[in-house]
PDB file of C-alpha atoms in Angstrom:
ATOM      1  CA  MET N   1       0.000   0.000   0.000  1.00  0.00           C
ATOM      2  CA  SER N   2       2.826   2.407   0.898  1.00  0.00           C
ATOM      3  CA  THR N   3       4.438   1.737  -2.496  1.00  0.00           C
ATOM      4  CA  ILE N   4       1.221   2.646  -4.300  1.00  0.00           C
ATOM      5  CA  ARG N   5       0.789   5.765  -2.175  1.00  0.00           C
ATOM      6  CA  GLY N   6       4.381   6.791  -2.869  1.00  0.00           C
ATOM      7  CA  ALA N   7       3.891   6.372  -6.603  1.00  0.00           C
ATOM      8  CA  ARG N   8       0.733   8.477  -6.487  1.00  0.00           C
ATOM      9  CA  GLU N   9       2.477  11.204  -4.533  1.00  0.00           C
ATOM     10  CA  ARG N  10       5.358  11.270  -7.003  1.00  0.00           C
ATOM     11  CA  ALA N  11       2.918  11.435  -9.887  1.00  0.00           C
ATOM     12  CA  ARG N  12       1.096  14.325  -8.233  1.00  0.00           C
ATOM     13  CA  VAL N  13       4.354  16.186  -7.703  1.00  0.00           C
ATOM     14  CA  GLU N  14       5.318  15.664 -11.341  1.00  0.00           C
ATOM     15  CA  VAL N  15       1.939  16.807 -12.666  1.00  0.00           C
ATOM     16  CA  THR N  16       1.946  19.842 -10.361  1.00  0.00           C
ATOM     17  CA  ALA N  17       5.387  20.799 -11.646  1.00  0.00           C
ATOM     18  CA  ALA N  18       4.251  20.362 -15.258  1.00  0.00           C
ATOM     19  CA  ILE N  19       1.230  22.580 -14.650  1.00  0.00           C
ATOM     20  CA  LYS N  20       3.382  25.335 -13.168  1.00  0.00           C
ATOM     21  CA  ASP N  21       5.942  25.047 -15.972  1.00  0.00           C
ATOM     22  CA  GLU N  22       3.223  25.458 -18.582  1.00  0.00           C
ATOM     23  CA  ALA N  23       1.713  28.339 -16.643  1.00  0.00           C
ATOM     24  CA  ARG N  24       5.104  30.090 -16.684  1.00  0.00           C
ATOM     25  CA  LYS N  25       5.235  29.665 -20.451  1.00  0.00           C
ATOM     26  CA  GLN N  26       1.843  31.355 -20.669  1.00  0.00           C
ATOM     27  CA  LEU N  27       3.058  34.167 -18.431  1.00  0.00           C
ATOM     28  CA  ALA N  28       5.951  34.729 -20.812  1.00  0.00           C
ATOM     29  CA  ALA N  29       3.740  34.642 -23.901  1.00  0.00           C
ATOM     30  CA  GLU N  30       0.543  36.304 -22.736  1.00  0.00           C
ATOM     31  CA  GLY N  31       1.107  37.881 -19.325  1.00  0.00           C
ATOM     32  CA  ALA N  32      -0.463  37.042 -15.986  1.00  0.00           C
ATOM     33  CA  ALA N  33      -3.797  38.686 -16.795  1.00  0.00           C
ATOM     34  CA  LYS N  34      -4.450  36.127 -19.538  1.00  0.00           C
ATOM     35  CA  LEU N  35      -3.434  33.040 -17.595  1.00  0.00           C
ATOM     36  CA  SER N  36      -6.098  30.385 -18.147  1.00  0.00           C
ATOM     37  CA  LEU N  37      -6.474  27.016 -16.471  1.00  0.00           C
ATOM     38  CA  ARG N  38      -8.270  25.695 -19.535  1.00  0.00           C
ATOM     39  CA  ALA N  39      -5.414  26.756 -21.782  1.00  0.00           C
ATOM     40  CA  VAL N  40      -2.879  25.149 -19.462  1.00  0.00           C
ATOM     41  CA  ALA N  41      -4.896  21.933 -19.401  1.00  0.00           C
ATOM     42  CA  ARG N  42      -5.195  21.940 -23.176  1.00  0.00           C
ATOM     43  CA  GLU N  43      -1.433  22.319 -23.670  1.00  0.00           C
ATOM     44  CA  LEU N  44      -0.781  19.455 -21.261  1.00  0.00           C
ATOM     45  CA  GLY N  45      -3.366  17.193 -22.857  1.00  0.00           C
ATOM     46  CA  MET N  46      -5.506  17.193 -19.722  1.00  0.00           C
ATOM     47  CA  VAL N  47      -9.202  17.792 -19.310  1.00  0.00           C
ATOM     48  CA  SER N  48      -9.815  20.948 -17.311  1.00  0.00           C
ATOM     49  CA  SER N  49     -11.701  19.055 -14.611  1.00  0.00           C
ATOM     50  CA  ALA N  50      -8.535  17.037 -13.894  1.00  0.00           C
ATOM     51  CA  LEU N  51      -6.424  20.170 -13.555  1.00  0.00           C
ATOM     52  CA  TYR N  52      -8.872  21.621 -11.018  1.00  0.00           C
ATOM     53  CA  ARG N  53      -7.913  18.801  -8.666  1.00  0.00           C
ATOM     54  CA  TYR N  54      -4.458  20.352  -8.496  1.00  0.00           C
ATOM     55  CA  PHE N  55      -5.413  24.031  -8.593  1.00  0.00           C
ATOM     56  CA  PRO N  56      -9.092  24.779  -7.919  1.00  0.00           C
ATOM     57  CA  SER N  57      -8.895  28.203  -9.553  1.00  0.00           C
ATOM     58  CA  ARG N  58      -6.682  30.495 -11.592  1.00  0.00           C
ATOM     59  CA  ASP N  59      -5.940  32.446  -8.430  1.00  0.00           C
ATOM     60  CA  ASP N  60      -4.665  29.327  -6.686  1.00  0.00           C
ATOM     61  CA  LEU N  61      -2.264  28.710  -9.555  1.00  0.00           C
ATOM     62  CA  LEU N  62      -1.185  32.352  -9.580  1.00  0.00           C
ATOM     63  CA  THR N  63      -0.546  32.217  -5.851  1.00  0.00           C
ATOM     64  CA  ALA N  64       1.648  29.136  -6.255  1.00  0.00           C
ATOM     65  CA  LEU N  65       3.682  30.890  -8.966  1.00  0.00           C
ATOM     66  CA  ILE N  66       3.943  34.092  -6.923  1.00  0.00           C
ATOM     67  CA  VAL N  67       5.116  32.272  -3.804  1.00  0.00           C
ATOM     68  CA  GLU N  68       7.731  30.365  -5.796  1.00  0.00           C
ATOM     69  CA  ALA N  69       8.995  33.569  -7.409  1.00  0.00           C
ATOM     70  CA  TYR N  70       9.269  35.385  -4.076  1.00  0.00           C
ATOM     71  CA  ASP N  71      11.025  32.383  -2.567  1.00  0.00           C
ATOM     72  CA  ALA N  72      13.465  32.213  -5.481  1.00  0.00           C
ATOM     73  CA  VAL N  73      14.508  35.865  -5.320  1.00  0.00           C
ATOM     74  CA  GLY N  74      14.591  35.640  -1.542  1.00  0.00           C
ATOM     75  CA  GLU N  75      16.896  32.635  -1.725  1.00  0.00           C
ATOM     76  CA  ALA N  76      19.170  34.519  -4.131  1.00  0.00           C
ATOM     77  CA  ALA N  77      19.415  37.396  -1.657  1.00  0.00           C
ATOM     78  CA  GLU N  78      20.025  35.086   1.311  1.00  0.00           C
ATOM     79  CA  THR N  79      22.731  33.185  -0.548  1.00  0.00           C
ATOM     80  CA  ALA N  80      24.490  36.417  -1.500  1.00  0.00           C
ATOM     81  CA  ARG N  81      24.396  37.618   2.106  1.00  0.00           C
ATOM     82  CA  ALA N  82      25.832  34.327   3.361  1.00  0.00           C
ATOM     83  CA  GLU N  83      28.600  34.257   0.758  1.00  0.00           C
ATOM     84  CA  ALA N  84      29.488  37.906   1.277  1.00  0.00           C
ATOM     85  CA  GLY N  85      29.593  37.438   5.035  1.00  0.00           C
ATOM     86  CA  ALA N  86      31.990  34.479   5.086  1.00  0.00           C
ATOM     87  CA  PRO N  87      34.362  34.761   6.784  1.00  0.00           C
ATOM     88  CA  ALA N  88      32.750  37.214   9.182  1.00  0.00           C
ATOM     89  CA  GLY N  89      34.030  40.751   8.749  1.00  0.00           C
ATOM     90  CA  ALA N  90      35.706  39.964   5.419  1.00  0.00           C
ATOM     91  CA  ILE N  91      33.898  42.810   3.673  1.00  0.00           C
ATOM     92  CA  SER N  92      32.181  45.954   4.861  1.00  0.00           C
ATOM     93  CA  PRO N  93      28.424  46.108   5.534  1.00  0.00           C
ATOM     94  CA  ALA N  94      28.062  48.480   2.586  1.00  0.00           C
ATOM     95  CA  ALA N  95      29.759  45.959   0.287  1.00  0.00           C
ATOM     96  CA  ARG N  96      27.509  43.203   1.667  1.00  0.00           C
ATOM     97  CA  TRP N  97      24.466  45.387   0.928  1.00  0.00           C
ATOM     98  CA  THR N  98      25.708  45.856  -2.635  1.00  0.00           C
ATOM     99  CA  ALA N  99      26.280  42.105  -3.062  1.00  0.00           C
ATOM    100  CA  VAL N 100      22.738  41.329  -1.965  1.00  0.00           C
ATOM    101  CA  SER N 101      21.284  44.019  -4.227  1.00  0.00           C
ATOM    102  CA  CYS N 102      23.256  42.740  -7.217  1.00  0.00           C
ATOM    103  CA  ALA N 103      22.035  39.197  -6.574  1.00  0.00           C
ATOM    104  CA  VAL N 104      18.430  40.426  -6.662  1.00  0.00           C
ATOM    105  CA  ARG N 105      19.109  42.232  -9.947  1.00  0.00           C
ATOM    106  CA  GLU N 106      20.769  39.166 -11.466  1.00  0.00           C
ATOM    107  CA  TRP N 107      17.794  37.015 -10.510  1.00  0.00           C
ATOM    108  CA  ALA N 108      15.410  39.540 -12.060  1.00  0.00           C
ATOM    109  CA  LEU N 109      17.359  39.695 -15.326  1.00  0.00           C
ATOM    110  CA  GLY N 110      17.405  35.899 -15.484  1.00  0.00           C
ATOM    111  CA  HIS N 111      13.684  35.557 -14.662  1.00  0.00           C
ATOM    112  CA  PRO N 112      11.998  38.624 -16.177  1.00  0.00           C
ATOM    113  CA  HIS N 113       8.502  37.161 -16.358  1.00  0.00           C
ATOM    114  CA  GLU N 114       8.546  35.918 -12.783  1.00  0.00           C
ATOM    115  CA  TYR N 115       9.861  39.320 -11.703  1.00  0.00           C
ATOM    116  CA  ALA N 116       7.040  41.040 -13.596  1.00  0.00           C
ATOM    117  CA  LEU N 117       4.528  38.758 -11.883  1.00  0.00           C
ATOM    118  CA  ILE N 118       5.591  39.860  -8.394  1.00  0.00           C
ATOM    119  CA  TYR N 119       6.820  43.416  -8.986  1.00  0.00           C
ATOM    120  CA  GLY N 120       4.961  44.476 -12.124  1.00  0.00           C
ATOM    121  CA  SER N 121       1.399  45.621 -12.660  1.00  0.00           C
ATOM    122  CA  PRO N 122      -1.236  44.013 -10.413  1.00  0.00           C
ATOM    123  CA  VAL N 123      -3.183  41.179 -12.011  1.00  0.00           C
ATOM    124  CA  PRO N 124      -6.798  42.303 -12.555  1.00  0.00           C
ATOM    125  CA  GLY N 125      -9.199  40.515 -10.227  1.00  0.00           C
ATOM    126  CA  TYR N 126      -6.466  38.875  -8.154  1.00  0.00           C
ATOM    127  CA  ALA N 127      -6.061  39.543  -4.436  1.00  0.00           C
ATOM    128  CA  ALA N 128      -2.916  38.057  -2.926  1.00  0.00           C
ATOM    129  CA  PRO N 129      -3.668  35.864   0.096  1.00  0.00           C
ATOM    130  CA  GLN N 130      -1.794  35.855   3.392  1.00  0.00           C
ATOM    131  CA  ASP N 131       0.314  32.956   2.084  1.00  0.00           C
ATOM    132  CA  THR N 132       2.342  35.404  -0.009  1.00  0.00           C
ATOM    133  CA  VAL N 133       3.329  37.741   2.833  1.00  0.00           C
ATOM    134  CA  GLY N 134       6.169  35.664   4.294  1.00  0.00           C
ATOM    135  CA  PRO N 135       7.840  34.892   0.959  1.00  0.00           C
ATOM    136  CA  ALA N 136       7.409  38.519  -0.156  1.00  0.00           C
ATOM    137  CA  SER N 137       9.318  39.745   2.889  1.00  0.00           C
ATOM    138  CA  ARG N 138      12.445  37.637   2.372  1.00  0.00           C
ATOM    139  CA  VAL N 139      14.479  40.194   0.410  1.00  0.00           C
ATOM    140  CA  GLY N 140      13.499  42.957   2.819  1.00  0.00           C
ATOM    141  CA  GLN N 141      14.485  40.805   5.780  1.00  0.00           C
ATOM    142  CA  VAL N 142      17.900  40.196   4.241  1.00  0.00           C
ATOM    143  CA  LEU N 143      18.472  43.935   3.810  1.00  0.00           C
ATOM    144  CA  ILE N 144      17.340  44.540   7.389  1.00  0.00           C
ATOM    145  CA  SER N 145      19.738  41.856   8.620  1.00  0.00           C
ATOM    146  CA  VAL N 146      22.684  43.509   6.873  1.00  0.00           C
ATOM    147  CA  VAL N 147      21.845  46.809   8.548  1.00  0.00           C
ATOM    148  CA  ARG N 148      21.180  45.112  11.896  1.00  0.00           C
ATOM    149  CA  ASP N 149      24.611  43.444  11.832  1.00  0.00           C
ATOM    150  CA  ALA N 150      26.239  46.802  11.162  1.00  0.00           C
ATOM    151  CA  HIS N 151      24.240  48.393  13.978  1.00  0.00           C
ATOM    152  CA  LEU N 152      25.283  45.713  16.457  1.00  0.00           C
ATOM    153  CA  ALA N 153      28.915  46.143  15.424  1.00  0.00           C
ATOM    154  CA  GLY N 154      28.763  49.913  15.891  1.00  0.00           C
ATOM    155  CA  GLY N 155      29.183  50.524  12.186  1.00  0.00           C
ATOM    156  CA  LEU N 156      25.989  52.434  11.481  1.00  0.00           C
ATOM    157  CA  ALA N 157      25.587  56.197  11.195  1.00  0.00           C
ATOM    158  CA  LEU N 158      22.120  57.521  11.932  1.00  0.00           C
ATOM    159  CA  PRO N 159      20.625  59.071   8.784  1.00  0.00           C
ATOM    160  CA  PRO N 160      18.708  62.339   9.077  1.00  0.00           C
ATOM    161  CA  VAL N 161      14.922  62.171   9.297  1.00  0.00           C
ATOM    162  CA  ASP N 162      12.450  64.968   8.723  1.00  0.00           C
ATOM    163  CA  PRO N 163      10.608  65.858  11.931  1.00  0.00           C
ATOM    164  CA  ALA N 164       7.302  65.435  10.107  1.00  0.00           C
ATOM    165  CA  LEU N 165       8.249  61.821   9.330  1.00  0.00           C
ATOM    166  CA  ARG N 166       9.288  60.861  12.840  1.00  0.00           C
ATOM    167  CA  PRO N 167       5.905  59.470  13.971  1.00  0.00           C
ATOM    168  CA  GLU N 168       5.654  57.293  10.849  1.00  0.00           C
ATOM    169  CA  ALA N 169       9.292  56.243  11.211  1.00  0.00           C
ATOM    170  CA  ALA N 170       8.559  55.117  14.776  1.00  0.00           C
ATOM    171  CA  ARG N 171       5.495  53.189  13.616  1.00  0.00           C
ATOM    172  CA  MET N 172       7.410  51.440  10.826  1.00  0.00           C
ATOM    173  CA  ALA N 173      10.267  50.603  13.192  1.00  0.00           C
ATOM    174  CA  ALA N 174       7.836  49.029  15.673  1.00  0.00           C
ATOM    175  CA  ASP N 175       6.337  46.906  12.892  1.00  0.00           C
ATOM    176  CA  LEU N 176       9.436  45.979  10.902  1.00  0.00           C
ATOM    177  CA  ALA N 177      12.562  46.160  13.060  1.00  0.00           C
ATOM    178  CA  PRO N 178      12.027  47.252  16.683  1.00  0.00           C
ATOM    179  CA  ASP N 179      15.731  46.803  17.417  1.00  0.00           C
ATOM    180  CA  LEU N 180      16.763  49.455  14.880  1.00  0.00           C
ATOM    181  CA  PRO N 181      16.487  53.251  15.254  1.00  0.00           C
ATOM    182  CA  PRO N 182      13.341  54.645  13.571  1.00  0.00           C
ATOM    183  CA  ALA N 183      15.432  56.933  11.351  1.00  0.00           C
ATOM    184  CA  VAL N 184      17.263  53.891   9.985  1.00  0.00           C
ATOM    185  CA  VAL N 185      14.057  51.978   9.329  1.00  0.00           C
ATOM    186  CA  ALA N 186      12.538  54.910   7.444  1.00  0.00           C
ATOM    187  CA  ALA N 187      15.678  55.106   5.302  1.00  0.00           C
ATOM    188  CA  LEU N 188      15.569  51.335   4.782  1.00  0.00           C
ATOM    189  CA  VAL N 189      12.014  51.414   3.466  1.00  0.00           C
ATOM    190  CA  SER N 190      12.953  54.199   1.062  1.00  0.00           C
ATOM    191  CA  ALA N 191      16.079  52.339  -0.097  1.00  0.00           C
ATOM    192  CA  TRP N 192      14.112  49.096  -0.560  1.00  0.00           C
ATOM    193  CA  ALA N 193      11.639  50.892  -2.826  1.00  0.00           C
ATOM    194  CA  GLN N 194      14.430  52.558  -4.799  1.00  0.00           C
ATOM    195  CA  LEU N 195      16.260  49.243  -5.238  1.00  0.00           C
ATOM    196  CA  PHE N 196      13.286  47.694  -6.981  1.00  0.00           C
ATOM    197  CA  GLY N 197      12.657  50.909  -8.886  1.00  0.00           C
ATOM    198  CA  LEU N 198      16.148  50.657 -10.374  1.00  0.00           C
ATOM    199  CA  ILE N 199      15.610  47.025 -11.334  1.00  0.00           C
ATOM    200  CA  SER N 200      12.169  47.698 -12.796  1.00  0.00           C
ATOM    201  CA  PHE N 201      13.424  50.634 -14.867  1.00  0.00           C
ATOM    202  CA  GLU N 202      16.085  48.404 -16.383  1.00  0.00           C
ATOM    203  CA  LEU N 203      13.866  45.378 -16.883  1.00  0.00           C
ATOM    204  CA  PHE N 204      10.846  47.214 -18.287  1.00  0.00           C
ATOM    205  CA  GLY N 205      12.781  49.367 -20.756  1.00  0.00           C
ATOM    206  CA  GLN N 206      12.821  52.810 -19.138  1.00  0.00           C
ATOM    207  CA  PHE N 207      16.623  52.911 -19.406  1.00  0.00           C
ATOM    208  CA  ASN N 208      16.586  52.274 -23.165  1.00  0.00           C
ATOM    209  CA  ARG N 209      18.513  55.023 -25.004  1.00  0.00           C
ATOM    210  CA  VAL N 210      19.348  56.551 -21.638  1.00  0.00           C
ATOM    211  CA  VAL N 211      21.721  54.223 -19.781  1.00  0.00           C
ATOM    212  CA  GLU N 212      24.235  51.953 -21.500  1.00  0.00           C
ATOM    213  CA  ALA N 213      26.519  50.941 -18.609  1.00  0.00           C
ATOM    214  CA  ARG N 214      23.626  49.615 -16.570  1.00  0.00           C
ATOM    215  CA  GLU N 215      25.485  47.330 -14.220  1.00  0.00           C
ATOM    216  CA  GLN N 216      27.925  50.101 -13.337  1.00  0.00           C
ATOM    217  CA  LEU N 217      25.079  52.534 -12.722  1.00  0.00           C
ATOM    218  CA  PHE N 218      23.258  49.962 -10.606  1.00  0.00           C
ATOM    219  CA  ARG N 219      26.284  49.227  -8.447  1.00  0.00           C
ATOM    220  CA  HIS N 220      26.924  52.921  -7.890  1.00  0.00           C
ATOM    221  CA  ALA N 221      23.270  53.595  -7.071  1.00  0.00           C
ATOM    222  CA  VAL N 222      22.843  50.749  -4.580  1.00  0.00           C
ATOM    223  CA  HIS N 223      26.165  51.638  -2.941  1.00  0.00           C
ATOM    224  CA  GLU N 224      24.758  55.117  -2.347  1.00  0.00           C
ATOM    225  CA  LEU N 225      21.509  53.586  -1.063  1.00  0.00           C
ATOM    226  CA  GLY N 226      23.573  51.658   1.469  1.00  0.00           C
ATOM    227  CA  HIS N 227      25.140  54.902   2.642  1.00  0.00           C
ATOM    228  CA  SER N 228      21.687  56.489   2.837  1.00  0.00           C
ATOM    229  CA  VAL N 229      20.620  53.964   5.484  1.00  0.00           C
ATOM    230  CA  GLY N 230      23.793  54.613   7.464  1.00  0.00           C
ATOM    231  CA  LEU N 231      26.102  51.806   6.328  1.00  0.00           C
ATOM    232  CA  LEU N 232      29.738  52.783   6.578  1.00  0.00           C
ATOM    233  CA  ASP N 233      32.324  52.085   3.921  1.00  0.00           C
ATOM    234  CA  GLY N 234      35.644  53.816   4.299  1.00  0.00           C
ATOM    235  CA  ARG N 235      34.223  56.163   6.916  1.00  0.00           C
ATOM    236  CA  THR N 236      35.748  56.399  10.358  1.00  0.00           C
ATOM    237  CA  SER N 237      34.094  55.285  13.542  1.00  0.00           C
ATOM    238  CA  ALA N 238      34.410  58.880  14.665  1.00  0.00           C
ATOM    239  CA  ALA N 239      32.122  59.857  11.828  1.00  0.00           C
ATOM    240  CA  ALA N 240      29.592  57.312  13.031  1.00  0.00           C
ATOM    241  CA  ASP N 241      29.848  58.640  16.579  1.00  0.00           C
ATOM    242  CA  ALA N 242      29.359  62.185  15.324  1.00  0.00           C
ATOM    243  CA  ALA N 243      26.267  61.106  13.356  1.00  0.00           C
ATOM    244  CA  ARG N 244      24.772  59.533  16.479  1.00  0.00           C
ATOM    245  CA  ALA N 245      25.394  62.625  18.586  1.00  0.00           C
TER     246      ALA N 245
END
């Protein structure tokens, strides 16, 4: 009985993977808004009623693809952080921030349709469920961890914050990173948005006929974003102490 059950489970895994692979092909060809379970079933030689046993609706299939995409880019960021941090202290926090950012960009360039699914235009009629929240936060958590490590090591300069933003900065800090100063968290949220803005501009064509040396521009820009959140690179500890004062 266990052998039969194991074979069925393997078959289900294989069919599920085939469904998602075909769905990704449709994303590339037609975009997420036109994803159709019937079309996926037709391409796989399945009746649509059989496919519904794997994904009851288009939204369920979209959610599976979205979660996998978030997990993939999150894994790329986590791997870059781990590699850049070994051995400990080998490179500066600012360089580690740049390594993570570049890994996210490289993933996006290698998976443009998956990137568009999670960071492009919202899919009409689709509301992301709670299941997507954890995977969606993985890149942000990596960036926070880089800044947190610098803060614990005394290598973080407090960025300026507009007095009008201070209440919102305190709220965001309480929600996202209570162990970091509110001014840093506000700068982090801004840098996170700008990071994906840079990637989206490159991926969606806004840099065409404007920027040719795109990798060089990206590295420079994210290095400056690291400084904007207070990461030190070639600055003295005295400068950090002065910024905290």
